[in-house]
Amino acid sequence: MSTVMRARFDQFGFWLEETDTYDIRSPDDEIFDFFDNPRRRVVFQAVVAECEEKGIPPPHLPDRTLIAIRSACARVACLSGAAEQMERVQRDMEDTMVLAGDGSTAGLLSSLLLSRCFVDGHG
């Protein structure tokens, strides 16, 4: 997965939906314009076969249950507007170098502190 795709995946910009393979789903089809290789289907077994042909040990395949849970979380995040809020906080964080003395950046600080608590496992 490219760095750009991984960032969008982490921000719930898209998710994998199991069919006989995995379809990449997103509420915003324009997301595929930003990827180097905008395939809309993932076939993990193809990677295993390619590795075996090259004599390389294949990677461990992701657990189907975990992919399904991640997919459900991403759909909820997108439908509830949480993914958009996460994207806004990320954008504000990149644009804000110094917190404002008037308190106008308090919401950004609060969001960043809360997200850090969950990342560190204290939430």
N, CA and C of each residue as an Amber inpcrd file, in Angstrom:
protein
   369
   0.8650000  -1.1690000   0.0000000   0.0000000   0.0000000   0.0000000
   0.9080000   1.2270000   0.0000000   0.6260000   2.1620000  -0.8770000
   1.4360000   3.3730000  -0.9520000   1.2240000   4.2380000   0.2860000
   2.1230000   5.1720000   0.4970000   2.0310000   6.0660000   1.6440000
   0.7430000   6.8810000   1.6010000   0.3740000   7.3600000   0.4230000
  -0.8540000   8.1580000   0.2740000  -2.0760000   7.3020000   0.5890000
  -2.0910000   6.0880000   0.0640000  -3.2260000   5.2020000   0.3420000
  -3.2950000   4.8790000   1.8270000  -2.1400000   4.6270000   2.4440000
  -2.1260000   4.2750000   3.8670000  -2.6710000   5.4170000   4.7110000
  -2.2980000   6.6570000   4.3640000  -2.7940000   7.8240000   5.1050000
  -4.3130000   7.9140000   4.9860000  -4.8550000   7.7320000   3.8000000
  -6.3100000   7.8000000   3.6090000  -7.0110000   6.6330000   4.3020000
  -6.3760000   5.4630000   4.3060000  -6.9240000   4.2990000   5.0000000
  -6.9970000   4.5830000   6.4960000  -5.9170000   5.1580000   7.0560000
  -5.8780000   5.4870000   8.4800000  -6.9190000   6.5400000   8.8550000
  -7.2770000   7.3980000   7.9020000  -8.2700000   8.4520000   8.1510000
  -9.6790000   7.9950000   7.7900000  -9.8560000   6.6990000   7.5690000
 -11.1490000   6.1060000   7.1960000 -11.6790000   6.6570000   5.8790000
 -10.7730000   7.0490000   4.9780000 -11.1860000   7.5410000   3.6670000
 -11.7140000   6.4390000   2.7700000 -11.2960000   5.2140000   3.0380000
 -11.8250000   4.0650000   2.3090000 -11.6830000   2.8290000   3.1850000
 -12.3150000   1.7640000   2.7670000 -12.2670000   0.5170000   3.5160000
 -12.3380000  -0.6430000   2.5370000 -12.0570000  -1.8340000   3.0190000
 -12.1100000  -3.0440000   2.2000000 -13.4030000  -3.7860000   2.5160000
 -14.0720000  -4.1960000   1.4760000 -15.3340000  -4.9190000   1.6320000
 -15.1900000  -6.2680000   0.9540000 -15.4000000  -7.3250000   1.7190000
 -15.1670000  -8.6690000   1.1960000 -16.2580000  -9.0880000   0.2200000
 -15.8100000  -9.5340000  -0.9320000 -16.6570000 -10.2410000  -1.8940000
 -15.9410000 -11.5860000  -2.0350000 -15.6320000 -12.0280000  -3.2380000
 -14.7470000 -13.1880000  -3.3630000 -13.2960000 -12.7380000  -3.2040000
 -13.0730000 -11.4320000  -3.3910000 -11.8030000 -10.7770000  -3.0970000
 -12.1660000  -9.6370000  -2.1510000 -11.4540000  -8.5270000  -2.1930000
 -11.8200000  -7.3560000  -1.3940000 -11.9780000  -6.1600000  -2.3150000
 -13.1490000  -5.5440000  -2.2870000 -13.3870000  -4.3250000  -3.0530000
 -13.0320000  -3.1320000  -2.1770000 -12.4050000  -2.1320000  -2.7840000
 -12.0990000  -0.8980000  -2.0650000 -13.3090000   0.0100000  -2.2070000
 -13.8720000   0.4280000  -1.0940000 -15.0770000   1.2600000  -1.0750000
 -14.7880000   2.6080000  -0.4220000 -15.4400000   3.6320000  -0.9330000
 -15.3090000   4.9700000  -0.3600000 -16.5640000   5.7560000  -0.7150000
 -16.9920000   6.6540000   0.1790000 -18.1360000   7.4930000  -0.1640000
 -17.7530000   8.5490000  -1.2020000 -16.4480000   8.7320000  -1.4320000
 -15.9450000   9.7590000  -2.3390000 -15.1090000   9.0910000  -3.4240000
 -15.6660000   8.9340000  -4.6310000 -14.9350000   8.2790000  -5.7170000
 -13.7050000   9.0730000  -6.1580000 -13.6530000  10.3630000  -5.8650000
 -12.4880000  11.1710000  -6.2310000 -11.2400000  10.7360000  -5.4750000
 -11.4010000   9.9870000  -4.4020000 -10.2540000   9.5100000  -3.6270000
  -9.3080000   8.6930000  -4.5060000  -9.8430000   7.9900000  -5.4880000
  -9.0250000   7.1290000  -6.3340000  -8.1170000   7.9320000  -7.2650000
  -8.4320000   9.2070000  -7.4860000  -7.5930000  10.0630000  -8.3190000
  -6.2450000  10.3510000  -7.6690000  -6.1510000  10.2140000  -6.3440000
  -4.9280000  10.5550000  -5.6280000  -3.9600000   9.3770000  -5.5010000
  -4.3900000   8.1870000  -5.8490000  -3.5540000   7.0080000  -5.6850000
  -2.6940000   6.7850000  -6.9220000  -1.4960000   6.2720000  -6.7060000
  -0.5920000   5.9680000  -7.8190000  -1.1830000   4.8910000  -8.7270000
  -1.7910000   3.9010000  -8.1330000  -2.3700000   2.7920000  -8.8630000
  -3.8050000   2.6120000  -8.3790000  -4.7390000   3.2960000  -9.0120000
  -6.1140000   3.3270000  -8.4800000  -6.9390000   2.0690000  -8.7350000
  -6.3880000   0.9020000  -8.3580000  -7.1800000  -0.3270000  -8.4700000
  -8.2860000  -0.2830000  -7.4310000  -9.3990000  -0.8860000  -7.7440000
 -10.5290000  -0.8820000  -6.8220000 -10.7980000  -2.2670000  -6.2510000
  -9.8620000  -3.1730000  -6.4500000 -10.0110000  -4.5270000  -5.9260000
  -8.6530000  -5.0110000  -5.4300000  -8.6720000  -5.6750000  -4.2860000
  -7.4570000  -6.2120000  -3.6960000  -7.5820000  -7.7290000  -3.6740000
  -6.5420000  -8.4070000  -4.1340000  -6.5120000  -9.8650000  -4.1210000
  -5.2650000 -10.2780000  -3.3470000  -5.4300000 -10.6300000  -2.0790000
  -4.2860000 -10.9870000  -1.2470000  -3.6100000 -12.2680000  -1.7360000
  -4.3870000 -13.2220000  -2.2360000  -3.8110000 -14.4870000  -2.6830000
  -2.8540000 -14.2810000  -3.8530000  -3.0870000 -13.2520000  -4.6720000
  -2.1940000 -12.9700000  -5.7940000  -0.8060000 -12.6110000  -5.2810000
  -0.7280000 -11.9130000  -4.1770000   0.5570000 -11.5530000  -3.5740000
   1.2720000 -12.8090000  -3.1000000   0.5350000 -13.7140000  -2.4860000
   1.1190000 -14.9720000  -2.0050000   1.6790000 -15.7690000  -3.1840000
   0.9000000 -15.8790000  -4.2510000   1.3470000 -16.6360000  -5.4290000
   2.5910000 -15.9970000  -6.0420000   2.6190000 -14.6830000  -6.1200000
   3.7770000 -13.9710000  -6.6790000   5.0270000 -14.2040000  -5.8280000
   4.8630000 -14.1720000  -4.5190000   5.9950000 -14.4260000  -3.6190000
   6.5050000 -15.8520000  -3.7910000   5.5930000 -16.7950000  -3.8890000
   5.9960000 -18.1920000  -4.0540000   6.7520000 -18.4000000  -5.3630000
   6.3170000 -17.7140000  -6.4350000   7.0100000 -17.8090000  -7.7170000
   8.4390000 -17.2940000  -7.6180000   8.6450000 -16.2540000  -6.8210000
   9.9670000 -15.6300000  -6.6740000  10.7980000 -16.2780000  -5.5720000
  10.2230000 -17.2530000  -4.8760000  10.9420000 -17.9070000  -3.7920000
  11.0860000 -17.0340000  -2.5550000  10.1800000 -16.0720000  -2.3990000
  10.1880000 -15.1620000  -1.2470000   9.1270000 -15.6360000  -0.2670000
   9.4200000 -15.6340000   1.0360000   8.3690000 -16.0170000   1.9900000
   7.1910000 -15.0340000   1.9060000   5.9850000 -15.5470000   1.7550000
   4.8300000 -14.6470000   1.6320000   4.5150000 -13.9580000   2.9610000
   3.9430000 -12.7630000   2.8900000   3.5550000 -12.0700000   4.1280000
   2.3560000 -12.7690000   4.7670000   2.1670000 -12.5360000   6.0470000
   0.9770000 -13.0520000   6.7160000  -0.2290000 -12.2800000   6.2000000
  -1.2640000 -13.0050000   5.8400000  -2.4690000 -12.3530000   5.3270000
  -3.2790000 -11.7890000   6.4860000  -3.9450000 -10.6560000   6.2610000
  -4.7630000 -10.0690000   7.3210000  -5.9470000 -10.9680000   7.6730000
  -6.3540000 -10.8940000   8.9030000  -7.4800000 -11.6730000   9.3990000
  -8.7810000 -11.1040000   8.8300000  -9.6200000 -11.9620000   8.2540000
 -10.8880000 -11.5240000   7.6450000 -11.7950000 -10.8250000   8.6580000
 -11.7930000 -11.3170000   9.8760000 -12.6440000 -10.7190000  10.9080000
 -12.1890000  -9.3040000  11.2170000 -10.8870000  -9.0980000  11.3200000
 -10.3690000  -7.7530000  11.5920000 -10.6610000  -6.7900000  10.4450000
 -10.5610000  -7.2880000   9.2080000 -10.8900000  -6.4410000   8.0570000
 -12.3700000  -6.0670000   8.0990000 -13.2320000  -7.0070000   8.4610000
 -14.6730000  -6.7270000   8.5380000 -14.9770000  -5.7030000   9.6300000
 -14.3100000  -5.8250000  10.7750000 -14.5180000  -4.8560000  11.8610000
 -14.0290000  -3.4840000  11.4280000 -12.8590000  -3.4240000  10.8040000
 -12.3000000  -2.1540000  10.3370000 -13.2130000  -1.5290000   9.2950000
 -13.7790000  -2.3430000   8.4350000 -14.7090000  -1.8750000   7.4130000
 -15.9500000  -1.2430000   8.0500000 -16.4970000  -1.9140000   9.0560000
 -17.6850000  -1.3800000   9.7400000 -17.3500000  -0.0500000  10.4270000
 -16.2010000   0.0250000  11.0720000 -15.7920000   1.2750000  11.7410000
 -15.6380000   2.4090000  10.7290000 -15.0420000   2.1140000   9.5870000
 -14.8490000   3.1440000   8.5640000 -16.1820000   3.6330000   8.0060000
 -17.1060000   2.7060000   7.7670000 -18.4330000   3.1210000   7.2580000
 -19.1430000   4.0030000   8.2720000 -19.0940000   3.6370000   9.5440000
 -19.7270000   4.4510000  10.5890000 -19.0620000   5.8230000  10.6650000
 -17.7320000   5.8420000  10.6150000 -17.0090000   7.1170000  10.6710000
 -17.3960000   8.0170000   9.5120000 -17.5300000   7.4510000   8.3290000
 -17.9080000   8.2520000   7.1600000 -19.3530000   8.7270000   7.2430000
 -20.2620000   7.8200000   7.6160000 -21.6750000   8.1840000   7.6680000
 -21.9900000   9.1670000   8.7960000 -21.2470000   9.0930000   9.8900000
 -21.5130000   9.9750000  11.0290000 -20.8330000  11.3280000  10.9070000
 -19.9110000  11.4570000   9.9540000 -19.1690000  12.7090000   9.8190000
 -17.8740000  12.7190000  10.6250000 -17.6020000  11.6570000  11.3530000
 -16.3910000  11.6050000  12.1730000 -15.1320000  11.6070000  11.3060000
 -15.1760000  10.9300000  10.1660000 -13.9970000  10.9000000   9.2850000
 -13.6870000  12.3000000   8.7750000 -14.7290000  13.0410000   8.4390000
 -14.5440000  14.4290000   7.9810000 -13.9600000  15.2930000   9.0920000
 -14.4190000  15.0980000  10.3210000 -13.8840000  15.8370000  11.4620000
 -12.4100000  15.4840000  11.6910000 -12.0640000  14.2060000  11.5690000
 -10.6730000  13.7910000  11.7300000  -9.7950000  14.4430000  10.6690000
 -10.2970000  14.5080000   9.4550000  -9.5630000  15.1370000   8.3640000
  -9.3850000  16.6320000   8.6320000 -10.4250000  17.2820000   9.1470000
 -10.3560000  18.7130000   9.4640000  -9.3200000  18.9810000  10.5640000
  -9.2960000  18.1480000  11.5860000  -8.3140000  18.3040000  12.6700000
  -6.9040000  18.1200000  12.1230000  -6.7250000  17.1290000  11.2700000
  -5.4100000  16.8840000  10.6660000  -4.9700000  18.0910000   9.8430000
  -5.8770000  18.6210000   9.0410000  -5.5740000  19.7970000   8.2080000
  -5.2540000  21.0080000   9.0790000  -6.0510000  21.2240000  10.1290000
  -5.8040000  22.3490000  11.0440000  -4.4640000  22.1930000  11.7490000
  -4.1360000  20.9710000  12.1130000  -2.8660000  20.7270000  12.7890000
  -1.6930000  21.0890000  11.8750000  -1.8100000  20.7410000  10.5900000
  -0.7460000  21.0460000   9.6410000  -0.6490000  22.5480000   9.3750000
  -1.7880000  23.2490000   9.4290000  -1.8090000  24.6840000   9.1330000
  -1.4860000  25.5610000  10.3360000  -1.6110000  25.0210000  11.5520000
  -1.4400000  25.8150000  12.7660000  -0.0740000  25.5320000  13.3820000
   0.7800000  26.5470000  13.3660000   2.1170000  26.3820000  13.9300000
   2.1690000  26.7740000  15.4130000   1.3020000  27.7290000  15.7980000
   1.2980000  28.2380000  17.1710000  -0.1540000  28.3650000  17.6200000
  -0.4340000  28.0050000  18.8680000  -1.7870000  28.1600000  19.3990000
  -2.0820000  29.6400000  19.6160000  -3.3140000  30.0240000  19.3330000
  -3.7140000  31.4200000  19.4740000  -3.9500000  31.7650000  20.9350000
  -3.5310000  32.9580000  21.3170000  -3.7050000  33.4220000  22.6940000
  -5.1450000  33.7150000  23.0470000  -5.9900000  33.9280000  22.0440000
  -7.3920000  34.2680000  22.3050000  -8.2820000  33.0430000  22.5060000
  -7.7010000  31.8580000  22.4440000  -8.4740000  30.6380000  22.6770000
  -9.1530000  30.0800000  21.4480000  -8.9650000  30.6980000  20.2870000
  -9.6540000  30.2380000  19.0850000  -9.1500000  28.8730000  18.5920000
  -8.0020000  28.4390000  19.0650000  -7.4880000  27.1280000  18.6750000
  -7.6730000  26.0900000  19.7860000  -8.5040000  26.4000000  20.7630000
  -8.7350000  25.4810000  21.8800000  -9.3520000  24.1610000  21.4110000
 -10.2450000  24.2260000  20.4550000 -10.8650000  23.0070000  19.9330000
  -9.8430000  22.0880000  19.2830000  -8.9070000  22.6890000  18.5540000
  -7.8440000  21.9040000  17.9330000  -6.9730000  21.2390000  19.0010000
  -6.5770000  22.0170000  20.0020000  -5.7610000  21.4760000  21.0800000
  -6.4850000  20.3330000  21.7940000  -7.7500000  20.5250000  22.0720000
  -8.5460000  19.4960000  22.7480000  -8.6070000  18.2100000  21.9190000
  -8.8670000  18.3470000  20.6240000  -8.9390000  17.1770000  19.7420000
  -7.6080000  16.4360000  19.6870000  -6.5250000  17.1940000  19.6120000
  -5.2050000  16.5750000  19.5480000  -4.8570000  15.8620000  20.8530000
  -5.1880000  16.4840000  21.9750000  -4.9000000  15.8490000  23.2640000
  -5.7340000  14.5850000  23.4560000  -7.0040000  14.6510000  23.0770000
  -7.8550000  13.4630000  23.1950000  -7.3680000  12.3350000  22.2980000
  -6.9910000  12.6770000  21.0650000  -6.5150000  11.6270000  20.1640000
  -5.2120000  11.0390000  20.6710000  -4.3850000  11.8470000  21.2960000
  -3.1200000  11.3490000  21.8400000  -3.3740000  10.4030000  23.0170000
  -4.3850000  10.6870000  23.8230000  -4.7280000   9.8000000  24.9440000
  -5.1000000   8.4210000  24.4280000  -5.8780000   8.3560000  23.3420000
  -6.3080000   7.0700000  22.8070000  -5.1480000   6.3420000  22.1480000
  -4.2440000   7.0730000  21.4970000  -3.0810000   6.4500000  20.8620000
  -2.1710000   5.8350000  21.9200000  -1.9860000   6.5420000  23.0280000
  -1.1090000   6.0550000  24.0930000  -1.7760000   4.9870000  24.9500000
  -3.0740000   4.7550000  24.7320000  -3.7730000   3.7170000  25.4820000
  -4.3020000   4.1780000  26.8450000  -4.4320000   5.4810000  27.0230000
  -4.9170000   6.0070000  28.3020000  -6.3850000   6.4140000  28.2300000
  -7.0480000   6.1700000  27.1110000  -8.4080000   6.6630000  26.9500000
  -9.4610000   5.6770000  27.2640000
